[in-house]
Coordinates of C-alpha atoms and ligand atoms in Angstrom, one line a residue:
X1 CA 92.6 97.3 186.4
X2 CA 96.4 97.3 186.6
X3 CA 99.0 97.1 189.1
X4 CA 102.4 98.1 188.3
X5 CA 105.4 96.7 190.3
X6 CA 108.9 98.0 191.5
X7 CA 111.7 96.7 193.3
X8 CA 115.5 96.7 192.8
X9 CA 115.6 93.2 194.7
X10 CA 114.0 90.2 192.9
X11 CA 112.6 88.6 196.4
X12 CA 111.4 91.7 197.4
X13 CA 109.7 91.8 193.9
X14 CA 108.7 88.1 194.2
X15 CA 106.6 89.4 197.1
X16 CA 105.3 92.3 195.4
X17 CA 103.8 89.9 192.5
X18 CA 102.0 88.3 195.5
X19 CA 100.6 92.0 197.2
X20 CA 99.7 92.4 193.6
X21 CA 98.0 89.3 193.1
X22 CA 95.8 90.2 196.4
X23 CA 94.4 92.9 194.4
X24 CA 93.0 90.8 191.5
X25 CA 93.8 93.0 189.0
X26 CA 93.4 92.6 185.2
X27 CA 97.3 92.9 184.6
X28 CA 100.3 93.3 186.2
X29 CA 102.9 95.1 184.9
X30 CA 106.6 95.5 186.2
X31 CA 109.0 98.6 186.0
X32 CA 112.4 97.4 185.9
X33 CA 115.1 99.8 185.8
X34 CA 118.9 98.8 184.1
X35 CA 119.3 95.3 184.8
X36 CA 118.6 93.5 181.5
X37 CA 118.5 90.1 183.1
X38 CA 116.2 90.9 186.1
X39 CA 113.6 91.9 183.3
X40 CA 113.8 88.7 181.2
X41 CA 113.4 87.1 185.3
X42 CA 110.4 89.6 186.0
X43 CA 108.2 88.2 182.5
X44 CA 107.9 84.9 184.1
X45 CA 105.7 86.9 186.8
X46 CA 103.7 89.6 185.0
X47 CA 101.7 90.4 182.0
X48 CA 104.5 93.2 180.8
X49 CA 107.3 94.3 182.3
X50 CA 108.1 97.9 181.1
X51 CA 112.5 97.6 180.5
X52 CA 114.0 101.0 181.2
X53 CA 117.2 101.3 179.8
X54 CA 119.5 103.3 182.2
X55 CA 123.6 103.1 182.8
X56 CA 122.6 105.4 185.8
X57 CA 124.0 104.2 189.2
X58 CA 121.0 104.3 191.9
X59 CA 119.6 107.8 193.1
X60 CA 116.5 108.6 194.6
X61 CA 115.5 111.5 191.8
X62 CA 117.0 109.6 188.8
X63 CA 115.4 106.6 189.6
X64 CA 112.3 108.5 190.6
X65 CA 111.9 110.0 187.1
X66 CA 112.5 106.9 185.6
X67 CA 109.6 104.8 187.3
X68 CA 107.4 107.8 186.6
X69 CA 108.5 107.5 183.3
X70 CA 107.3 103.9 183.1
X71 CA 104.2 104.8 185.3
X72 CA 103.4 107.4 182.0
X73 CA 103.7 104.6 179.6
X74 CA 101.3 102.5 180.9
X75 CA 98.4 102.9 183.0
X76 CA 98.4 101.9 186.5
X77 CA 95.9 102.1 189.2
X78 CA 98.2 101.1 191.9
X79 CA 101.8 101.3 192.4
X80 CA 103.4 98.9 194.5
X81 CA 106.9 99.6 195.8
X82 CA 109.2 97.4 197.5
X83 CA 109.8 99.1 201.1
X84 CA 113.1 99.2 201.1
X85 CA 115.8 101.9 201.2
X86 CA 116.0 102.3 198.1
X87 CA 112.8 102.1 197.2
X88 CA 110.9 103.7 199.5
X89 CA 112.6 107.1 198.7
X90 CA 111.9 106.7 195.0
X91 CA 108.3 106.2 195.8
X92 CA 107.8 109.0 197.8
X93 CA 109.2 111.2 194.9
X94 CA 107.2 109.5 192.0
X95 CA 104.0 110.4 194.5
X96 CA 105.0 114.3 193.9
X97 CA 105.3 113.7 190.3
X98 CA 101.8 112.2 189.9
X99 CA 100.0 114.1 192.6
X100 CA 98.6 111.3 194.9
X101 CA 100.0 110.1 198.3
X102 CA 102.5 107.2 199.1
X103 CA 101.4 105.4 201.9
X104 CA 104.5 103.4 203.6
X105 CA 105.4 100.3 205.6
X106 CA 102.4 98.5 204.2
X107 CA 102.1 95.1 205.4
X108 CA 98.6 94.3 203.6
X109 CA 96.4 95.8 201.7
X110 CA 92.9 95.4 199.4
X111 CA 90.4 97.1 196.9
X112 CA 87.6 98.2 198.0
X113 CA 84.4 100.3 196.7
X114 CA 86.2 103.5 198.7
X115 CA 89.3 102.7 197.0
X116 CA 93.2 101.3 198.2
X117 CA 93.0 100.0 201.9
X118 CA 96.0 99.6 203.0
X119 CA 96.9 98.7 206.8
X120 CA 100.3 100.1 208.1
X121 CA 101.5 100.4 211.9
X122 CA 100.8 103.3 214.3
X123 CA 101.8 105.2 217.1
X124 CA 105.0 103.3 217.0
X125 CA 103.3 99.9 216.4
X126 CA 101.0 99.7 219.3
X127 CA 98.0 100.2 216.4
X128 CA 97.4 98.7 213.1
X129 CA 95.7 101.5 210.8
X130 CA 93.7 101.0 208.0
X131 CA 94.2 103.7 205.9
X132 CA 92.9 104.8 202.7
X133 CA 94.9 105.6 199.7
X134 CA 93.7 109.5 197.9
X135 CA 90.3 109.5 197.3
X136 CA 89.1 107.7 194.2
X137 CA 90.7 104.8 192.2
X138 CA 89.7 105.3 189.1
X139 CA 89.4 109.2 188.3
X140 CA 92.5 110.2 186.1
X141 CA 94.9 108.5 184.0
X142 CA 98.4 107.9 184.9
X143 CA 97.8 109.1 188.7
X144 CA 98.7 105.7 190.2
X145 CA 97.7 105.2 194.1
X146 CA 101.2 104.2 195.4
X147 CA 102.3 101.7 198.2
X148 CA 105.2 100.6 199.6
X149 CA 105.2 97.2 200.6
X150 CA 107.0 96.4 203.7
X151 CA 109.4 93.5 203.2
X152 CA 108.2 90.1 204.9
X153 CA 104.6 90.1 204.8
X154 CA 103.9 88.6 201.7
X155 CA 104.9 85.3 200.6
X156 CA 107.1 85.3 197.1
X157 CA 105.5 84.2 194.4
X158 CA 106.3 81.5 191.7
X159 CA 106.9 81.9 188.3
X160 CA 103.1 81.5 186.3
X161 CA 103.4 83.7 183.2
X162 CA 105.6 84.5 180.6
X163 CA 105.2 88.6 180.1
X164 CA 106.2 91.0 177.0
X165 CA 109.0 93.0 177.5
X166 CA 108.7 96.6 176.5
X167 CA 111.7 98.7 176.6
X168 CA 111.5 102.6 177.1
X169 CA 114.6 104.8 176.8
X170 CA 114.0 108.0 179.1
X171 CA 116.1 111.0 178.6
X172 CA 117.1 111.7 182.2
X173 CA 120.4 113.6 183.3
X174 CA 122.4 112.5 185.8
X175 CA 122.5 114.7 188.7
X176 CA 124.4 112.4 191.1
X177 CA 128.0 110.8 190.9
X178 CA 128.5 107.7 193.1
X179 CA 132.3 107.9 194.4
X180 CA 132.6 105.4 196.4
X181 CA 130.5 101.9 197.8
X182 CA 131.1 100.3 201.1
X183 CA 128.9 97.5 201.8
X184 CA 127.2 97.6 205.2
X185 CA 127.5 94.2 207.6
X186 CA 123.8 92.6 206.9
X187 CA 122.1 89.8 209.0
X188 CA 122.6 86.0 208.2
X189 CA 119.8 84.7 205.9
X190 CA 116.5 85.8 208.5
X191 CA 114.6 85.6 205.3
X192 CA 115.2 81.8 204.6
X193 CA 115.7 80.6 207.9
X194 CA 113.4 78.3 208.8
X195 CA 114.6 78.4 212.8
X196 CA 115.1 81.8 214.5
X197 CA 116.9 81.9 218.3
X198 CA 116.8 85.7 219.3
X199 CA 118.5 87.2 222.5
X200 CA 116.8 90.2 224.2
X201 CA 118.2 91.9 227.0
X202 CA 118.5 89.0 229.4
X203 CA 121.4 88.5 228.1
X204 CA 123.9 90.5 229.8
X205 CA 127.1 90.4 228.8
X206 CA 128.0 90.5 224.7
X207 CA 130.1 87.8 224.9
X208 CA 127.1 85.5 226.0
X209 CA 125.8 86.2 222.3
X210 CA 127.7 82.7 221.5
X211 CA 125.3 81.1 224.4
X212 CA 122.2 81.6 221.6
X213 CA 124.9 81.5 218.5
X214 CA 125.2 78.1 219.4
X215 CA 121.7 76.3 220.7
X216 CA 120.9 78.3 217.1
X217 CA 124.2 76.2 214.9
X218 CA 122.7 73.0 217.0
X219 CA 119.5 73.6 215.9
X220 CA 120.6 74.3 212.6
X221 CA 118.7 77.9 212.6
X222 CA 120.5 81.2 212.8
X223 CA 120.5 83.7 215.7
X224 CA 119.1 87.2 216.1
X225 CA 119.0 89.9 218.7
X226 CA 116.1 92.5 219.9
X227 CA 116.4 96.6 219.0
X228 CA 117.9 97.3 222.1
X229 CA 120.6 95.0 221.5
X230 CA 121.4 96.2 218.1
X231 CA 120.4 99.7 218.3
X232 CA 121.2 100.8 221.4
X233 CA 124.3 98.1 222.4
X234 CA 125.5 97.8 219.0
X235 CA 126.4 94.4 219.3
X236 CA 124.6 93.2 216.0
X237 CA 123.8 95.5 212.8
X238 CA 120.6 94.3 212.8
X239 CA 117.6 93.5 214.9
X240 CA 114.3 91.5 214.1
X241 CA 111.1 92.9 214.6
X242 CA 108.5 95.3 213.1
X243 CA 111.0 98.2 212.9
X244 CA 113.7 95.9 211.8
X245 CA 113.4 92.6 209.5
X246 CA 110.1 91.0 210.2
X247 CA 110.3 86.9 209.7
X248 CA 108.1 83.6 210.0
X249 CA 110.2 80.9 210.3
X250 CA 108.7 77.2 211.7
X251 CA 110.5 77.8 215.0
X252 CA 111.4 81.0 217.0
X253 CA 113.0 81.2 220.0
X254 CA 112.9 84.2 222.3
X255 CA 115.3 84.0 225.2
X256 CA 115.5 86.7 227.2
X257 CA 112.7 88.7 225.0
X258 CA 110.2 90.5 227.2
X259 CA 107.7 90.8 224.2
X260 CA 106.9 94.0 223.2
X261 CA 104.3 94.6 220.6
X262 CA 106.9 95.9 218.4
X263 CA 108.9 92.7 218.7
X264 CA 106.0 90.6 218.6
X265 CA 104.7 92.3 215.1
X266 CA 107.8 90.8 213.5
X267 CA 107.7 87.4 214.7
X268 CA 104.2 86.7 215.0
X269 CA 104.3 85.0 211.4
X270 CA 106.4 82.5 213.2
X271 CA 104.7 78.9 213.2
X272 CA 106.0 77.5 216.3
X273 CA 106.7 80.6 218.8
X274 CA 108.8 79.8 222.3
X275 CA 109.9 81.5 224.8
X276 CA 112.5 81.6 227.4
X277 CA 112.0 84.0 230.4
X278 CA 112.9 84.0 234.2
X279 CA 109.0 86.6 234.4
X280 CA 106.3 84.1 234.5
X281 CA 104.2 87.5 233.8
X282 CA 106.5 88.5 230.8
X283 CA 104.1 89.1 228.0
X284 CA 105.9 87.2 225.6
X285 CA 104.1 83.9 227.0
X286 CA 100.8 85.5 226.0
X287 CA 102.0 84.6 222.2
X288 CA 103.8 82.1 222.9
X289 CA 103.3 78.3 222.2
X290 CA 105.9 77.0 224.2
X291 CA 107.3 78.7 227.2
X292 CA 110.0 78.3 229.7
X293 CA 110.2 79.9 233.4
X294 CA 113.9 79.9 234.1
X295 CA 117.1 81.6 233.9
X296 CA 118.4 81.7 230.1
X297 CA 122.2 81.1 231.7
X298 CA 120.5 77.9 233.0
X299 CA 118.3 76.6 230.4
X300 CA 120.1 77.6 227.4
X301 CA 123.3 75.3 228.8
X302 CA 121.4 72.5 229.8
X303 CA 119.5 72.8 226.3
X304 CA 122.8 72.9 224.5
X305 CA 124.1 69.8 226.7
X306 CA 121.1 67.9 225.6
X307 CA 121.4 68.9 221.7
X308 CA 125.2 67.4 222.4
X309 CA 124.4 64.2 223.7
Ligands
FAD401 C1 109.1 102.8 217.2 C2 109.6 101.6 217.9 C3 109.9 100.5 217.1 C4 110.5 99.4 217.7 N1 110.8 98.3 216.9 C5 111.3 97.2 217.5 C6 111.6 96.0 216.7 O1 111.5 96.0 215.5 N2 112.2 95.0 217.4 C7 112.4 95.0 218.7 O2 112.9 93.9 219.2 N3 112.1 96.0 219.5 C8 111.6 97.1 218.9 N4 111.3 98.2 219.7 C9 111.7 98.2 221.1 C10 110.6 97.5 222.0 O3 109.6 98.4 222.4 C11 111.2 96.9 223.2 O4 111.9 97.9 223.9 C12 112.2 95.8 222.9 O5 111.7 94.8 222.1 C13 112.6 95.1 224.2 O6 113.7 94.2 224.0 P1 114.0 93.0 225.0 O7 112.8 92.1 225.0 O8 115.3 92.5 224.5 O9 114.3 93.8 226.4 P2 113.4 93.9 227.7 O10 112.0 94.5 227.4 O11 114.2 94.7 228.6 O12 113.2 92.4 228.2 C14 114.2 91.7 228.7 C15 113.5 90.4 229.2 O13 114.5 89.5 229.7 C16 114.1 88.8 230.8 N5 115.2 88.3 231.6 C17 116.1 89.1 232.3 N6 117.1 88.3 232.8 C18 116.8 87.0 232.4 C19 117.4 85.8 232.6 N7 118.6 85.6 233.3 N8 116.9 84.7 232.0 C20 115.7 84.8 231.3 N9 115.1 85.9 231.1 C21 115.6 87.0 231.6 C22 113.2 89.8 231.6 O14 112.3 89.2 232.4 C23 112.6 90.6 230.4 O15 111.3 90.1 230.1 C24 110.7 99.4 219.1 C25 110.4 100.5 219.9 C26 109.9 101.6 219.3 C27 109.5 102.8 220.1

Protein backbone atom coordinates (compact mmCIF):
# COMPACT_ATOMS: atom_id res chain seq x y z
CA UNK A 1 0.00 0.00 0.00
CA UNK A 2 1.20 3.46 -0.75
CA UNK A 3 0.78 6.92 0.43
CA UNK A 4 1.73 9.65 -1.64
CA UNK A 5 2.53 13.11 -0.03
CA UNK A 6 2.15 16.91 -0.99
CA UNK A 7 2.96 20.08 0.43
CA UNK A 8 4.61 23.30 -0.87
CA UNK A 9 5.99 23.84 2.84
CA UNK A 10 8.66 21.45 4.12
CA UNK A 11 7.18 21.52 7.92
CA UNK A 12 3.91 21.08 6.72
CA UNK A 13 5.44 18.12 4.68
CA UNK A 14 7.48 16.95 7.70
CA UNK A 15 4.11 16.38 9.31
CA UNK A 16 2.55 14.74 6.43
CA UNK A 17 5.53 12.06 6.59
CA UNK A 18 4.21 11.55 10.13
CA UNK A 19 0.07 11.33 9.07
CA UNK A 20 1.58 8.98 6.56
CA UNK A 21 3.53 7.04 8.82
CA UNK A 22 0.20 6.47 10.94
CA UNK A 23 -1.07 4.55 8.08
CA UNK A 24 1.72 1.94 7.88
CA UNK A 25 1.88 1.77 4.49
CA UNK A 26 4.34 -0.20 2.32
CA UNK A 27 5.84 3.13 0.75
CA UNK A 28 5.67 6.55 0.80
CA UNK A 29 6.11 8.49 -2.01
CA UNK A 30 6.34 12.35 -2.29
CA UNK A 31 5.05 14.71 -5.12
CA UNK A 32 7.13 17.65 -5.21
CA UNK A 33 6.42 20.24 -7.67
CA UNK A 34 9.57 22.95 -9.03
CA UNK A 35 11.79 23.28 -6.27
CA UNK A 36 14.77 21.06 -7.04
CA UNK A 37 16.20 21.32 -3.62
CA UNK A 38 13.02 20.64 -1.58
CA UNK A 39 13.06 17.18 -3.55
CA UNK A 40 16.71 16.24 -2.71
CA UNK A 41 15.27 17.44 1.26
CA UNK A 42 12.00 15.22 0.75
CA UNK A 43 14.37 11.64 -0.13
CA UNK A 44 15.61 11.77 3.27
CA UNK A 45 11.77 11.08 4.33
CA UNK A 46 10.24 8.81 1.73
CA UNK A 47 10.72 5.78 -0.41
CA UNK A 48 10.48 8.05 -3.84
CA UNK A 49 9.76 11.33 -4.30
CA UNK A 50 8.20 11.87 -7.75
CA UNK A 51 10.36 15.52 -9.06
CA UNK A 52 8.00 17.46 -11.32
CA UNK A 53 9.73 19.83 -13.28
CA UNK A 54 7.66 23.04 -13.57
CA UNK A 55 8.86 27.03 -14.04
CA UNK A 56 5.10 27.58 -13.42
CA UNK A 57 4.31 30.12 -10.57
CA UNK A 58 1.62 28.60 -8.07
CA UNK A 59 -2.16 28.10 -9.36
CA UNK A 60 -4.66 26.04 -8.13
CA UNK A 61 -5.46 24.18 -11.79
CA UNK A 62 -1.73 24.13 -12.88
CA UNK A 63 -0.59 22.76 -9.84
CA UNK A 64 -3.62 20.51 -9.74
CA UNK A 65 -2.77 18.82 -13.11
CA UNK A 66 0.59 18.45 -12.09
CA UNK A 67 0.07 16.41 -8.73
CA UNK A 68 -2.49 14.32 -10.78
CA UNK A 69 0.17 13.92 -13.02
CA UNK A 70 2.43 12.47 -10.43
CA UNK A 71 -0.61 10.64 -8.74
CA UNK A 72 -0.80 8.77 -12.56
CA UNK A 73 2.79 7.75 -12.35
CA UNK A 74 2.61 5.96 -9.43
CA UNK A 75 0.08 4.30 -7.62
CA UNK A 76 -1.35 5.67 -4.44
CA UNK A 77 -3.92 4.58 -2.20
CA UNK A 78 -4.08 7.66 -0.21
CA UNK A 79 -3.27 11.21 -0.93
CA UNK A 80 -2.27 13.26 1.71
CA UNK A 81 -2.33 17.02 1.30
CA UNK A 82 -0.93 19.63 3.39
CA UNK A 83 -4.18 21.82 4.47
CA UNK A 84 -3.07 24.85 3.56
CA UNK A 85 -4.11 27.52 1.20
CA UNK A 86 -2.47 26.52 -1.27
CA UNK A 87 -2.90 23.14 -0.95
CA UNK A 88 -6.10 22.56 -0.07
CA UNK A 89 -7.49 24.10 -3.34
CA UNK A 90 -5.16 21.86 -5.39
CA UNK A 91 -6.55 18.92 -3.64
CA UNK A 92 -9.94 19.59 -4.09
CA UNK A 93 -9.30 19.80 -7.93
CA UNK A 94 -7.01 16.62 -8.17
CA UNK A 95 -10.30 14.89 -6.37
CA UNK A 96 -12.38 15.81 -9.65
CA UNK A 97 -9.64 14.55 -11.79
CA UNK A 98 -9.62 11.13 -10.19
CA UNK A 99 -13.19 10.74 -9.28
CA UNK A 100 -13.05 10.26 -5.34
CA UNK A 101 -13.76 12.78 -2.59
CA UNK A 102 -11.33 15.19 -0.66
CA UNK A 103 -12.04 15.16 2.76
CA UNK A 104 -10.57 18.44 4.56
CA UNK A 105 -9.31 19.91 7.82
CA UNK A 106 -8.17 16.43 8.83
CA UNK A 107 -6.64 16.32 12.10
CA UNK A 108 -6.19 12.33 12.28
CA UNK A 109 -6.85 9.67 10.56
CA UNK A 110 -6.44 5.58 10.09
CA UNK A 111 -6.99 2.39 7.79
CA UNK A 112 -9.37 0.43 8.50
CA UNK A 113 -11.26 -2.81 6.92
CA UNK A 114 -14.13 -0.09 5.69
CA UNK A 115 -11.45 1.89 4.28
CA UNK A 116 -9.79 5.82 5.15
CA UNK A 117 -11.19 7.05 8.59
CA UNK A 118 -10.55 10.28 8.85
CA UNK A 119 -11.85 12.60 11.84
CA UNK A 120 -12.39 16.30 10.88
CA UNK A 121 -14.51 19.04 12.95
CA UNK A 122 -18.32 19.60 12.75
CA UNK A 123 -20.97 21.91 13.12
CA UNK A 124 -18.44 24.54 13.51
CA UNK A 125 -16.25 22.50 15.90
CA UNK A 126 -18.65 21.57 18.58
CA UNK A 127 -18.34 17.73 17.03
CA UNK A 128 -15.48 15.63 16.02
CA UNK A 129 -16.71 13.41 12.88
CA UNK A 130 -15.31 10.39 11.85
CA UNK A 131 -15.79 10.18 8.39
CA UNK A 132 -15.13 7.77 5.75
CA UNK A 133 -13.17 8.37 2.69
CA UNK A 134 -15.30 6.92 -0.91
CA UNK A 135 -16.14 3.60 -0.44
CA UNK A 136 -13.43 0.99 -1.04
CA UNK A 137 -9.56 1.36 -0.80
CA UNK A 138 -8.40 -0.78 -2.99
CA UNK A 139 -10.82 -1.06 -6.09
CA UNK A 140 -9.13 0.89 -9.02
CA UNK A 141 -5.79 2.05 -9.90
CA UNK A 142 -4.71 5.53 -9.73
CA UNK A 143 -8.02 6.72 -7.87
CA UNK A 144 -6.15 7.81 -4.68
CA UNK A 145 -8.52 8.52 -1.48
CA UNK A 146 -7.35 12.11 -0.74
CA UNK A 147 -6.92 14.13 2.61
CA UNK A 148 -5.94 17.25 3.59
CA UNK A 149 -4.12 17.38 6.65
CA UNK A 150 -4.76 20.12 8.84
CA UNK A 151 -1.53 21.86 9.94
CA UNK A 152 -0.55 21.17 13.73
CA UNK A 153 -1.77 17.91 14.52
CA UNK A 154 0.94 15.87 13.62
CA UNK A 155 4.30 16.01 14.95
CA UNK A 156 7.16 16.59 12.03
CA UNK A 157 9.06 13.88 11.29
CA UNK A 158 12.85 13.20 11.24
CA UNK A 159 14.84 12.33 8.46
CA UNK A 160 15.08 8.06 8.30
CA UNK A 161 15.44 7.23 4.62
CA UNK A 162 17.18 8.13 1.74
CA UNK A 163 14.42 7.93 -1.33
CA UNK A 164 14.94 7.77 -5.25
CA UNK A 165 14.16 10.68 -7.04
CA UNK A 166 12.11 10.31 -10.08
CA UNK A 167 11.64 13.26 -12.26
CA UNK A 168 8.50 13.64 -14.59
CA UNK A 169 8.09 16.47 -17.10
CA UNK A 170 4.24 17.18 -17.62
CA UNK A 171 3.08 19.18 -20.54
CA UNK A 172 0.78 21.59 -18.85
CA UNK A 173 -0.04 25.22 -20.22
CA UNK A 174 -0.08 27.99 -18.29
CA UNK A 175 -3.35 29.51 -17.82
CA UNK A 176 -2.55 32.03 -15.07
CA UNK A 177 0.04 35.07 -14.98
CA UNK A 178 1.07 36.20 -11.46
CA UNK A 179 1.43 40.15 -11.69
CA UNK A 180 2.16 41.07 -8.70
CA UNK A 181 3.08 39.41 -4.74
CA UNK A 182 2.40 41.20 -1.54
CA UNK A 183 3.29 39.28 1.36
CA UNK A 184 0.58 39.12 4.04
CA UNK A 185 1.63 40.14 7.89
CA UNK A 186 1.87 36.38 9.52
CA UNK A 187 2.05 35.49 13.30
CA UNK A 188 5.42 35.25 15.20
CA UNK A 189 6.70 31.64 15.25
CA UNK A 190 3.24 29.85 17.07
CA UNK A 191 4.63 26.80 15.48
CA UNK A 192 7.96 26.65 17.55
CA UNK A 193 7.05 28.39 20.46
CA UNK A 194 7.33 26.50 23.29
CA UNK A 195 5.29 29.23 25.60
CA UNK A 196 1.94 30.71 24.28
CA UNK A 197 0.19 33.97 26.32
CA UNK A 198 -3.11 34.66 24.43
CA UNK A 199 -5.47 37.67 25.08
CA UNK A 200 -9.32 37.10 24.59
CA UNK A 201 -11.76 39.64 24.93
CA UNK A 202 -11.01 40.64 28.48
CA UNK A 203 -8.87 42.75 27.25
CA UNK A 204 -10.47 45.86 26.46
CA UNK A 205 -8.59 48.34 25.07
CA UNK A 206 -5.86 47.46 21.93
CA UNK A 207 -3.40 49.23 23.45
CA UNK A 208 -3.46 46.72 26.53
CA UNK A 209 -2.10 44.09 23.83
CA UNK A 210 1.51 45.18 25.23
CA UNK A 211 0.03 44.02 28.92
CA UNK A 212 0.27 40.11 27.43
CA UNK A 213 3.21 41.22 24.82
CA UNK A 214 5.22 41.59 27.70
CA UNK A 215 4.40 38.84 30.65
CA UNK A 216 4.96 36.78 26.97
CA UNK A 217 8.91 38.62 26.12
CA UNK A 218 9.41 37.93 30.17
CA UNK A 219 8.49 34.55 29.82
CA UNK A 220 10.42 34.25 26.77
CA UNK A 221 7.21 32.89 24.82
CA UNK A 222 5.33 34.82 22.25
CA UNK A 223 1.77 36.30 22.37
CA UNK A 224 -1.41 35.45 20.62
CA UNK A 225 -4.95 36.72 20.52
CA UNK A 226 -8.54 34.88 20.26
CA UNK A 227 -10.84 35.08 16.75
CA UNK A 228 -12.76 37.80 17.98
CA UNK A 229 -9.78 39.81 18.45
CA UNK A 230 -8.31 39.22 15.10
CA UNK A 231 -11.25 38.73 13.13
CA UNK A 232 -13.70 40.81 14.27
CA UNK A 233 -11.22 43.81 16.08
CA UNK A 234 -8.54 43.39 13.70
CA UNK A 235 -5.98 44.08 15.97
CA UNK A 236 -3.79 40.99 15.04
CA UNK A 237 -3.77 39.07 11.45
CA UNK A 238 -4.01 36.05 13.05
CA UNK A 239 -5.78 34.24 15.80
CA UNK A 240 -4.99 30.65 17.44
CA UNK A 241 -7.45 28.19 17.62
CA UNK A 242 -9.15 25.34 15.64
CA UNK A 243 -10.25 27.84 12.78
CA UNK A 244 -6.97 29.55 12.98
CA UNK A 245 -3.36 28.10 13.81
CA UNK A 246 -3.74 25.25 16.22
CA UNK A 247 -0.48 24.85 18.68
CA UNK A 248 1.00 22.63 21.71
CA UNK A 249 3.43 24.53 23.24
CA UNK A 250 4.72 23.35 27.12
CA UNK A 251 2.93 26.46 28.46
CA UNK A 252 -0.25 28.36 27.44
CA UNK A 253 -1.64 31.10 28.95
CA UNK A 254 -5.26 32.25 28.39
CA UNK A 255 -6.02 35.60 29.97
CA UNK A 256 -9.11 36.86 29.36
CA UNK A 257 -10.16 33.62 27.23
CA UNK A 258 -13.65 32.39 28.06
CA UNK A 259 -12.91 28.93 26.41
CA UNK A 260 -14.87 28.05 23.77
CA UNK A 261 -14.65 24.63 22.18
CA UNK A 262 -13.33 26.24 19.10
CA UNK A 263 -10.52 27.88 21.03
CA UNK A 264 -9.98 24.98 23.18
CA UNK A 265 -9.56 22.58 19.97
CA UNK A 266 -6.39 24.53 19.19
CA UNK A 267 -4.81 24.63 22.34
CA UNK A 268 -5.68 21.54 23.86
CA UNK A 269 -2.22 20.00 22.65
CA UNK A 270 -0.80 22.37 25.11
CA UNK A 271 1.24 20.56 27.93
CA UNK A 272 0.80 22.86 30.73
CA UNK A 273 -2.71 24.83 30.05
CA UNK A 274 -3.53 28.12 32.51
CA UNK A 275 -5.86 30.32 32.79
CA UNK A 276 -6.53 33.80 33.76
CA UNK A 277 -10.28 34.78 34.24
CA UNK A 278 -12.32 37.20 36.67
CA UNK A 279 -15.58 34.03 35.93
CA UNK A 280 -14.82 31.34 38.42
CA UNK A 281 -17.66 29.51 36.08
CA UNK A 282 -15.69 30.45 32.79
CA UNK A 283 -15.34 27.09 31.08
CA UNK A 284 -11.88 27.54 30.32
CA UNK A 285 -10.96 26.20 33.99
CA UNK A 286 -12.61 22.95 33.06
CA UNK A 287 -9.33 22.38 30.77
CA UNK A 288 -7.28 24.09 32.54
CA UNK A 289 -4.31 22.99 34.83
CA UNK A 290 -3.66 26.11 36.48
CA UNK A 291 -6.26 28.79 36.93
CA UNK A 292 -6.55 32.21 38.24
CA UNK A 293 -9.80 34.03 39.60
CA UNK A 294 -8.94 37.71 39.21
CA UNK A 295 -8.87 40.65 37.04
CA UNK A 296 -6.21 40.23 34.06
CA UNK A 297 -5.48 44.28 34.64
CA UNK A 298 -4.52 43.08 38.12
CA UNK A 299 -2.76 39.79 37.86
CA UNK A 300 -1.07 40.30 34.74
CA UNK A 301 0.83 43.56 36.46
CA UNK A 302 1.57 42.02 39.53
CA UNK A 303 2.83 38.85 37.42
CA UNK A 304 5.00 41.11 35.31
CA UNK A 305 6.33 42.93 38.57
CA UNK A 306 7.32 39.55 39.95
CA UNK A 307 9.06 38.32 36.52
CA UNK A 308 10.99 41.89 37.08
CA UNK A 309 12.30 41.47 40.37
C1 LIG B 1 -16.79 28.25 12.99
C2 LIG B 1 -16.14 28.95 14.16
C3 LIG B 1 -14.79 28.82 14.32
C4 LIG B 1 -14.16 29.47 15.40
N1 LIG B 1 -12.82 29.33 15.54
C5 LIG B 1 -12.20 29.95 16.57
C6 LIG B 1 -10.78 29.80 16.76
O1 LIG B 1 -10.10 29.14 16.01
N2 LIG B 1 -10.23 30.47 17.80
C7 LIG B 1 -10.95 31.23 18.69
O2 LIG B 1 -10.37 31.80 19.61
N3 LIG B 1 -12.28 31.37 18.53
C8 LIG B 1 -12.91 30.76 17.49
N4 LIG B 1 -14.26 30.93 17.32
C9 LIG B 1 -14.96 31.87 18.23
C10 LIG B 1 -15.34 31.21 19.54
O3 LIG B 1 -16.58 30.55 19.41
C11 LIG B 1 -15.45 32.25 20.66
O4 LIG B 1 -16.38 33.23 20.28
C12 LIG B 1 -14.13 32.93 20.99
O5 LIG B 1 -13.11 31.97 21.20
C13 LIG B 1 -14.30 33.74 22.25
O6 LIG B 1 -13.17 34.53 22.43
P1 LIG B 1 -12.79 35.10 23.84
O7 LIG B 1 -12.62 33.99 24.81
O8 LIG B 1 -11.66 36.03 23.62
O9 LIG B 1 -14.05 36.03 24.21
P2 LIG B 1 -15.27 35.79 25.21
O10 LIG B 1 -15.95 34.50 24.96
O11 LIG B 1 -16.10 37.04 25.13
O12 LIG B 1 -14.60 35.70 26.65
C14 LIG B 1 -14.02 36.78 27.30
C15 LIG B 1 -13.63 36.28 28.69
O13 LIG B 1 -12.91 37.28 29.35
C16 LIG B 1 -13.28 37.27 30.72
N5 LIG B 1 -12.99 38.60 31.27
C17 LIG B 1 -13.66 39.75 31.04
N6 LIG B 1 -13.05 40.77 31.69
C18 LIG B 1 -11.98 40.25 32.34
C19 LIG B 1 -10.98 40.78 33.19
N7 LIG B 1 -10.92 42.11 33.47
N8 LIG B 1 -10.06 39.94 33.69
C20 LIG B 1 -10.07 38.62 33.42
N9 LIG B 1 -11.01 38.04 32.62
C21 LIG B 1 -11.95 38.86 32.09
C22 LIG B 1 -14.75 36.92 30.71
O14 LIG B 1 -15.12 36.35 31.96
C23 LIG B 1 -14.82 35.92 29.56
O15 LIG B 1 -14.68 34.59 30.04
C24 LIG B 1 -14.91 30.28 16.29
C25 LIG B 1 -16.29 30.39 16.11
C26 LIG B 1 -16.90 29.74 15.07
C27 LIG B 1 -18.38 29.87 14.89
Amino acid sequence: MEVMIYSEDFRIFRELVSAAESLKPDRISAAVIGERSFAEEARGFCDRVLFVESELDYSPSEYAEMLYQAVNSSDPQVLLVGGTAKGTPVAAMVSVMVGEPCATEVTDLKLTEEGLIVKRASFGGVAISDVKVGKRLFDRIASPKIACIKPGFFTPAEKTKNGEIEKIKPEVKKRVEILEIREKEVGEGFEDADIIVVAGRGVKKKEDLSLIEELAKLLGGVAGVTRPLSADLHWAPNWIGMSGIPVKPKLYIGVGVSGQIQHIAGIRNSKIIMAINIDPQAPIFEHADYGIIGDLYKVVPKMIEILKS
